[in-house]
Amino acid sequence: MAYFPLFIDLWGQEILVVGGGPIAARRIRVLREFGCRILAVAPEAVTDIKEMEKEMPETVRWLQGTYEETDPLGMDGRPLTRPLFVLAAAGAGVNKTVVRDCRLLGIPVNDASEKENCSFYFPGIAKHGEAVAGVISGGEDHRLAAVLSEAVRKAVDAVMENMDQEGPA
Ligand SMILES: C[C@@]1(CC(=O)O)c2cc3[nH]c(cc4nc(cc5[nH]c(cc(n2)[C@H]1CCC(=O)O)[C@@](C)(CC(=O)O)[C@@H]5CCC(=O)O)C(CC(=O)O)=C4CCC(=O)O)c(CCC(=O)O)c3CC(=O)O
Ligand SMILES: NC(=O)C1=CN([C@@H]2O[C@H](COP(=O)(O)OP(=O)(O)OC[C@H]3O[C@@H](n4cnc5c(N)ncnc54)[C@H](O)[C@@H]3O)[C@@H](O)[C@H]2O)C=CC1
């Protein structure tokens, strides 16, 4: 059965991202446009994440260390963050631990390496101001999700360009 796109207000919310590779970076780049604060936990982070942290230190923060040693959700007692949801984008083994912890704490969680573990999917996004479209393929064909997302971004850009020229409908 197809998933229903719920649009939620992220303003002022905290989001935890576990992992600092290209997939974490791609998702942080999207999330930072939605008014939330993002904590990324990983022993190593790609340049893109370090640059986003430099550009928007109030919005993006990278904590260097493994998920296990930094214990951001406070499984041992002291949480560093109270996230609205968690994106697990490290390796499959670490992601599994994160999913287990989130389920214990009742926090919605996304596992980028295993769709069966996800309590929600991360969509491809087209955004222009407050107009937003989110795209998934139902979890079965990720290339299709990427291609459709790009097509929607192009369509949104074209409509907005027309509106700039002609004024609102
Ligand atoms: C189910 C879902 C769960 C979630 O993560 O939320 C998921 C899961 C997985 N993706 C995998 C692989 C790839 N995903 C992409 C691309 C995107 N994947 C995205 C979302 C989702 N991916 C969720 C719903 C997806 C849907 O409905 O189809 C997008 C939309 C958003 C984003 O990621 O930003 C983004 C396009 C964004 C854009 O273009 O704007 C590419 C292509 C590329 O990167 O160019 C590849 C490699 C090519 C290939 O394998 O086909 C793997 C195997 C991992 C591995 O093998 O290690 C899994 C794990 C599994 O299937 O279990
Ligand atoms: N959903 C999607 O669109 C896609 C998902 N994937 C999956 O997403 C995940 C991430 O992909 P990439 O960024 O390409 O991986 P990557 O291997 O380049 O990056 C992994 C990141 O996790 C960090 N990490 C490793 N151990 C950790 C720990 N214990 N705690 C915290 N962070 C830790 C590493 O330092 C690194 O920053 C993989 O599991 C991969 O299977 C891959 C392609 C597309």
Short mmCIF file of C-alpha atoms and ligand atoms in Angstrom, two decimals:
data_model
loop_
_atom_site.label_atom_id
_atom_site.label_comp_id
_atom_site.label_asym_id
_atom_site.label_seq_id
_atom_site.Cartn_x
_atom_site.Cartn_y
_atom_site.Cartn_z
CA MET A 1 0.00 0.00 0.00
CA ALA A 2 1.30 3.46 -0.88
CA TYR A 3 2.53 5.76 1.90
CA PHE A 4 0.69 9.03 2.65
CA PRO A 5 2.83 12.23 2.59
CA LEU A 6 2.39 13.98 5.95
CA PHE A 7 3.95 17.46 6.00
CA ILE A 8 5.26 18.44 9.41
CA ASP A 9 6.61 21.61 11.00
CA LEU A 10 10.30 21.18 11.87
CA TRP A 11 10.76 24.72 13.13
CA GLY A 12 12.97 24.69 16.26
CA GLN A 13 13.00 20.88 16.40
CA GLU A 14 16.14 18.82 16.93
CA ILE A 15 17.06 16.06 14.50
CA LEU A 16 19.80 13.48 15.10
CA VAL A 17 21.74 12.11 12.15
CA VAL A 18 24.04 9.15 12.80
CA GLY A 19 26.80 9.00 10.17
CA GLY A 20 28.88 11.57 8.35
CA GLY A 21 29.13 10.18 4.81
CA PRO A 22 27.59 11.33 1.51
CA ILE A 23 24.11 10.05 2.38
CA ALA A 24 24.06 11.83 5.75
CA ALA A 25 25.37 14.99 4.02
CA ARG A 26 22.69 14.85 1.28
CA ARG A 27 19.94 14.58 3.87
CA ILE A 28 21.37 17.31 6.16
CA ARG A 29 21.53 19.64 3.15
CA VAL A 30 17.79 19.11 2.64
CA LEU A 31 16.82 19.30 6.33
CA ARG A 32 18.67 22.53 7.03
CA GLU A 33 16.17 24.39 4.80
CA PHE A 34 13.33 23.53 7.21
CA GLY A 35 14.22 25.47 10.36
CA CYS A 36 15.39 22.54 12.51
CA ARG A 37 18.68 22.02 14.36
CA ILE A 38 20.68 19.03 13.23
CA LEU A 39 23.22 17.10 15.29
CA ALA A 40 25.40 14.75 13.23
CA VAL A 41 27.36 12.13 15.16
CA ALA A 42 30.20 10.31 13.39
CA PRO A 43 33.92 9.63 13.80
CA GLU A 44 34.58 11.09 10.33
CA ALA A 45 32.55 13.63 8.33
CA VAL A 46 32.74 14.52 4.65
CA THR A 47 33.79 18.07 3.71
CA ASP A 48 30.20 18.97 2.80
CA ILE A 49 29.07 18.48 6.42
CA LYS A 50 32.03 20.48 7.77
CA GLU A 51 31.19 23.29 5.34
CA MET A 52 27.51 23.32 6.33
CA GLU A 53 28.57 23.50 9.98
CA LYS A 54 30.80 26.48 9.19
CA GLU A 55 28.07 28.23 7.16
CA MET A 56 25.24 27.62 9.65
CA PRO A 57 26.71 26.75 13.09
CA GLU A 58 23.33 27.31 14.80
CA THR A 59 21.72 24.77 12.48
CA VAL A 60 24.27 22.06 11.76
CA ARG A 61 26.61 20.60 14.35
CA TRP A 62 28.99 17.68 13.91
CA LEU A 63 29.97 15.79 17.05
CA GLN A 64 33.07 13.72 16.36
CA GLY A 65 32.85 10.18 17.73
CA THR A 66 30.96 6.96 17.24
CA TYR A 67 27.29 6.66 18.10
CA GLU A 68 28.18 4.13 20.77
CA GLU A 69 30.78 6.27 22.57
CA THR A 70 28.94 9.60 22.31
CA ASP A 71 25.57 8.02 23.29
CA PRO A 72 23.55 11.02 21.97
CA LEU A 73 20.18 9.51 22.96
CA GLY A 74 21.36 8.89 26.51
CA MET A 75 20.86 5.14 26.64
CA ASP A 76 23.19 5.31 29.63
CA GLY A 77 21.29 8.16 31.26
CA ARG A 78 22.26 11.57 29.85
CA PRO A 79 20.82 12.48 26.42
CA LEU A 80 22.67 15.10 24.34
CA THR A 81 19.58 15.78 22.26
CA ARG A 82 15.82 15.11 22.27
CA PRO A 83 15.19 14.60 18.58
CA LEU A 84 11.83 14.64 16.87
CA PHE A 85 13.25 11.84 14.71
CA VAL A 86 16.53 10.13 13.93
CA LEU A 87 18.21 9.35 10.61
CA ALA A 88 20.55 6.36 10.81
CA ALA A 89 22.99 6.75 7.90
CA ALA A 90 26.12 4.95 9.10
CA GLY A 91 26.89 1.31 8.26
CA ALA A 92 24.15 -1.33 8.48
CA GLY A 93 25.37 -2.70 11.86
CA VAL A 94 25.42 0.70 13.58
CA ASN A 95 22.11 1.63 11.97
CA LYS A 96 20.54 -1.47 13.48
CA THR A 97 21.67 -0.44 16.98
CA VAL A 98 20.28 3.06 16.44
CA VAL A 99 16.94 1.64 15.28
CA ARG A 100 16.77 -0.62 18.34
CA ASP A 101 17.48 2.31 20.71
CA CYS A 102 14.93 4.57 19.01
CA ARG A 103 12.26 1.89 19.23
CA LEU A 104 12.97 1.51 22.96
CA LEU A 105 12.62 5.29 23.39
CA GLY A 106 9.62 5.66 21.07
CA ILE A 107 11.44 7.97 18.63
CA PRO A 108 10.62 7.67 14.89
CA VAL A 109 13.68 6.41 13.03
CA ASN A 110 14.88 6.02 9.45
CA ASP A 111 17.49 3.42 8.47
CA ALA A 112 19.11 4.38 5.16
CA SER A 113 20.52 0.87 4.71
CA GLU A 114 17.35 -1.17 5.34
CA LYS A 115 13.88 -0.08 4.35
CA GLU A 116 12.24 -2.72 6.56
CA ASN A 117 13.66 -0.91 9.63
CA CYS A 118 12.20 2.50 8.75
CA SER A 119 9.30 4.03 10.65
CA PHE A 120 9.20 6.62 7.83
CA TYR A 121 10.95 7.18 4.51
CA PHE A 122 13.08 10.17 3.59
CA PRO A 123 11.69 11.63 0.34
CA GLY A 124 13.32 13.34 -2.59
CA ILE A 125 12.41 17.01 -2.22
CA ALA A 126 11.50 19.87 -4.53
CA LYS A 127 11.23 23.17 -2.63
CA HIS A 128 10.52 26.72 -3.63
CA GLY A 129 9.90 28.95 -0.62
CA GLU A 130 7.10 27.26 1.27
CA ALA A 131 5.92 25.20 -1.70
CA VAL A 132 7.24 21.68 -1.13
CA ALA A 133 6.86 18.37 -2.96
CA GLY A 134 8.13 15.09 -1.55
CA VAL A 135 8.73 11.99 -3.68
CA ILE A 136 9.22 8.30 -2.91
CA SER A 137 8.77 5.21 -5.07
CA GLY A 138 7.30 3.07 -2.31
CA GLY A 139 10.72 1.83 -1.28
CA GLU A 140 11.09 -0.52 -4.24
CA ASP A 141 13.00 1.44 -6.89
CA HIS A 142 15.37 4.09 -5.56
CA ARG A 143 16.59 5.08 -9.02
CA LEU A 144 12.97 5.85 -9.91
CA ALA A 145 12.66 7.96 -6.74
CA ALA A 146 15.79 9.91 -7.76
CA VAL A 147 14.65 10.39 -11.38
CA LEU A 148 11.11 11.42 -10.37
CA SER A 149 12.50 13.85 -7.77
CA GLU A 150 14.68 15.52 -10.38
CA ALA A 151 11.73 15.76 -12.80
CA VAL A 152 9.57 17.39 -10.10
CA ARG A 153 12.36 19.87 -9.21
CA LYS A 154 12.58 20.87 -12.87
CA ALA A 155 8.80 21.23 -13.16
CA VAL A 156 8.62 23.36 -10.00
CA ASP A 157 11.47 25.60 -11.25
CA ALA A 158 9.73 26.01 -14.62
CA VAL A 159 6.38 26.95 -13.02
CA MET A 160 8.06 29.44 -10.69
CA GLU A 161 9.99 31.01 -13.55
CA ASN A 162 6.73 31.45 -15.48
CA MET A 163 5.06 33.00 -12.45
CA ASP A 164 7.96 35.44 -12.03
CA GLN A 165 7.40 36.54 -15.61
CA GLU A 166 3.59 36.58 -15.63
CA GLY A 167 2.73 37.22 -11.99
CA PRO A 168 0.66 34.83 -9.80
CA ALA A 169 -2.35 33.07 -11.39
C1 LIG B 1 13.28 3.21 1.31
C2 LIG B 1 14.23 4.41 1.52
C3 LIG B 1 14.41 4.53 3.01
C4 LIG B 1 15.14 5.81 3.39
O1 LIG B 1 16.37 5.75 3.38
O2 LIG B 1 14.45 6.78 3.68
C5 LIG B 1 15.55 4.20 0.80
C6 LIG B 1 16.31 3.04 0.95
C7 LIG B 1 17.46 2.68 0.22
N1 LIG B 1 18.03 3.39 -0.81
C8 LIG B 1 19.09 2.73 -1.32
C9 LIG B 1 19.88 3.12 -2.42
C10 LIG B 1 19.73 4.30 -3.18
N2 LIG B 1 18.90 5.36 -2.87
C11 LIG B 1 19.04 6.34 -3.80
C12 LIG B 1 18.40 7.59 -3.79
C13 LIG B 1 17.45 8.07 -2.90
N3 LIG B 1 16.85 7.30 -1.94
C14 LIG B 1 15.92 8.03 -1.27
C15 LIG B 1 15.05 7.54 -0.31
C16 LIG B 1 14.96 6.25 0.18
N4 LIG B 1 15.90 5.29 0.07
C17 LIG B 1 13.73 5.78 0.92
C18 LIG B 1 12.51 5.68 -0.03
C19 LIG B 1 12.96 5.36 -1.43
C20 LIG B 1 11.99 4.90 -2.42
O3 LIG B 1 10.77 5.02 -2.24
O4 LIG B 1 12.44 4.36 -3.46
C21 LIG B 1 15.84 9.45 -1.79
C22 LIG B 1 14.44 9.66 -2.39
C23 LIG B 1 16.05 10.51 -0.69
C24 LIG B 1 17.48 10.62 -0.19
O5 LIG B 1 18.13 9.61 0.04
O6 LIG B 1 17.93 11.77 -0.04
C25 LIG B 1 16.99 9.48 -2.83
C26 LIG B 1 16.73 10.24 -4.15
C27 LIG B 1 16.75 11.72 -3.80
C28 LIG B 1 16.96 12.68 -4.91
O7 LIG B 1 17.51 12.33 -5.97
O8 LIG B 1 16.63 13.87 -4.67
C29 LIG B 1 19.99 5.91 -4.78
C30 LIG B 1 20.37 6.69 -6.01
C31 LIG B 1 21.23 7.88 -5.70
O9 LIG B 1 21.81 7.98 -4.60
O10 LIG B 1 21.38 8.68 -6.65
C32 LIG B 1 20.46 4.65 -4.37
C33 LIG B 1 21.50 3.77 -5.06
C34 LIG B 1 20.94 3.12 -6.30
C35 LIG B 1 20.12 1.87 -6.03
O11 LIG B 1 20.52 1.03 -5.22
O12 LIG B 1 19.08 1.69 -6.71
C36 LIG B 1 19.24 1.52 -0.55
C37 LIG B 1 20.33 0.48 -0.78
C38 LIG B 1 21.55 0.92 0.05
C39 LIG B 1 22.72 0.01 -0.12
O13 LIG B 1 22.70 -0.85 -1.01
O14 LIG B 1 23.67 0.13 0.69
C40 LIG B 1 18.24 1.50 0.42
C41 LIG B 1 18.00 0.44 1.50
C42 LIG B 1 16.89 -0.50 1.14
O15 LIG B 1 16.38 -0.54 0.02
O16 LIG B 1 16.56 -1.31 2.04
N1 LIG B 2 18.89 5.53 1.31
C1 LIG B 2 19.76 5.93 0.37
O1 LIG B 2 19.49 6.81 -0.40
C2 LIG B 2 21.08 5.25 0.31
C3 LIG B 2 21.52 4.59 1.41
N2 LIG B 2 22.75 4.02 1.45
C4 LIG B 2 23.10 3.47 2.77
O2 LIG B 2 23.31 4.60 3.61
C5 LIG B 2 24.37 4.40 4.54
C6 LIG B 2 25.40 5.51 4.41
O3 LIG B 2 25.91 5.58 3.11
P1 LIG B 2 27.24 6.45 2.80
O4 LIG B 2 27.07 7.81 3.35
O5 LIG B 2 27.52 6.26 1.37
O6 LIG B 2 28.28 5.61 3.70
P2 LIG B 2 29.82 5.88 4.10
O7 LIG B 2 30.39 4.55 4.42
O8 LIG B 2 30.50 6.78 3.13
O9 LIG B 2 29.69 6.71 5.46
C7 LIG B 2 29.40 6.11 6.68
C8 LIG B 2 29.54 7.16 7.75
O10 LIG B 2 29.19 6.57 8.99
C9 LIG B 2 30.17 6.90 9.96
N3 LIG B 2 30.23 5.87 11.00
C10 LIG B 2 30.85 4.67 10.97
N4 LIG B 2 30.71 4.04 12.15
C11 LIG B 2 29.96 4.86 12.93
C12 LIG B 2 29.49 4.78 14.28
N5 LIG B 2 29.75 3.72 15.05
N6 LIG B 2 28.77 5.82 14.76
C13 LIG B 2 28.52 6.90 14.00
N7 LIG B 2 28.94 7.03 12.71
C14 LIG B 2 29.65 6.02 12.19
C15 LIG B 2 31.47 7.02 9.17
O11 LIG B 2 32.43 7.81 9.87
C16 LIG B 2 30.96 7.72 7.91
O12 LIG B 2 30.89 9.12 8.14
C17 LIG B 2 24.92 3.02 4.21
O13 LIG B 2 24.36 2.14 5.19
C18 LIG B 2 24.38 2.67 2.83
O14 LIG B 2 24.07 1.30 2.76
C19 LIG B 2 23.58 4.09 0.39
C20 LIG B 2 23.19 4.69 -0.78
C21 LIG B 2 21.90 5.34 -0.91
#
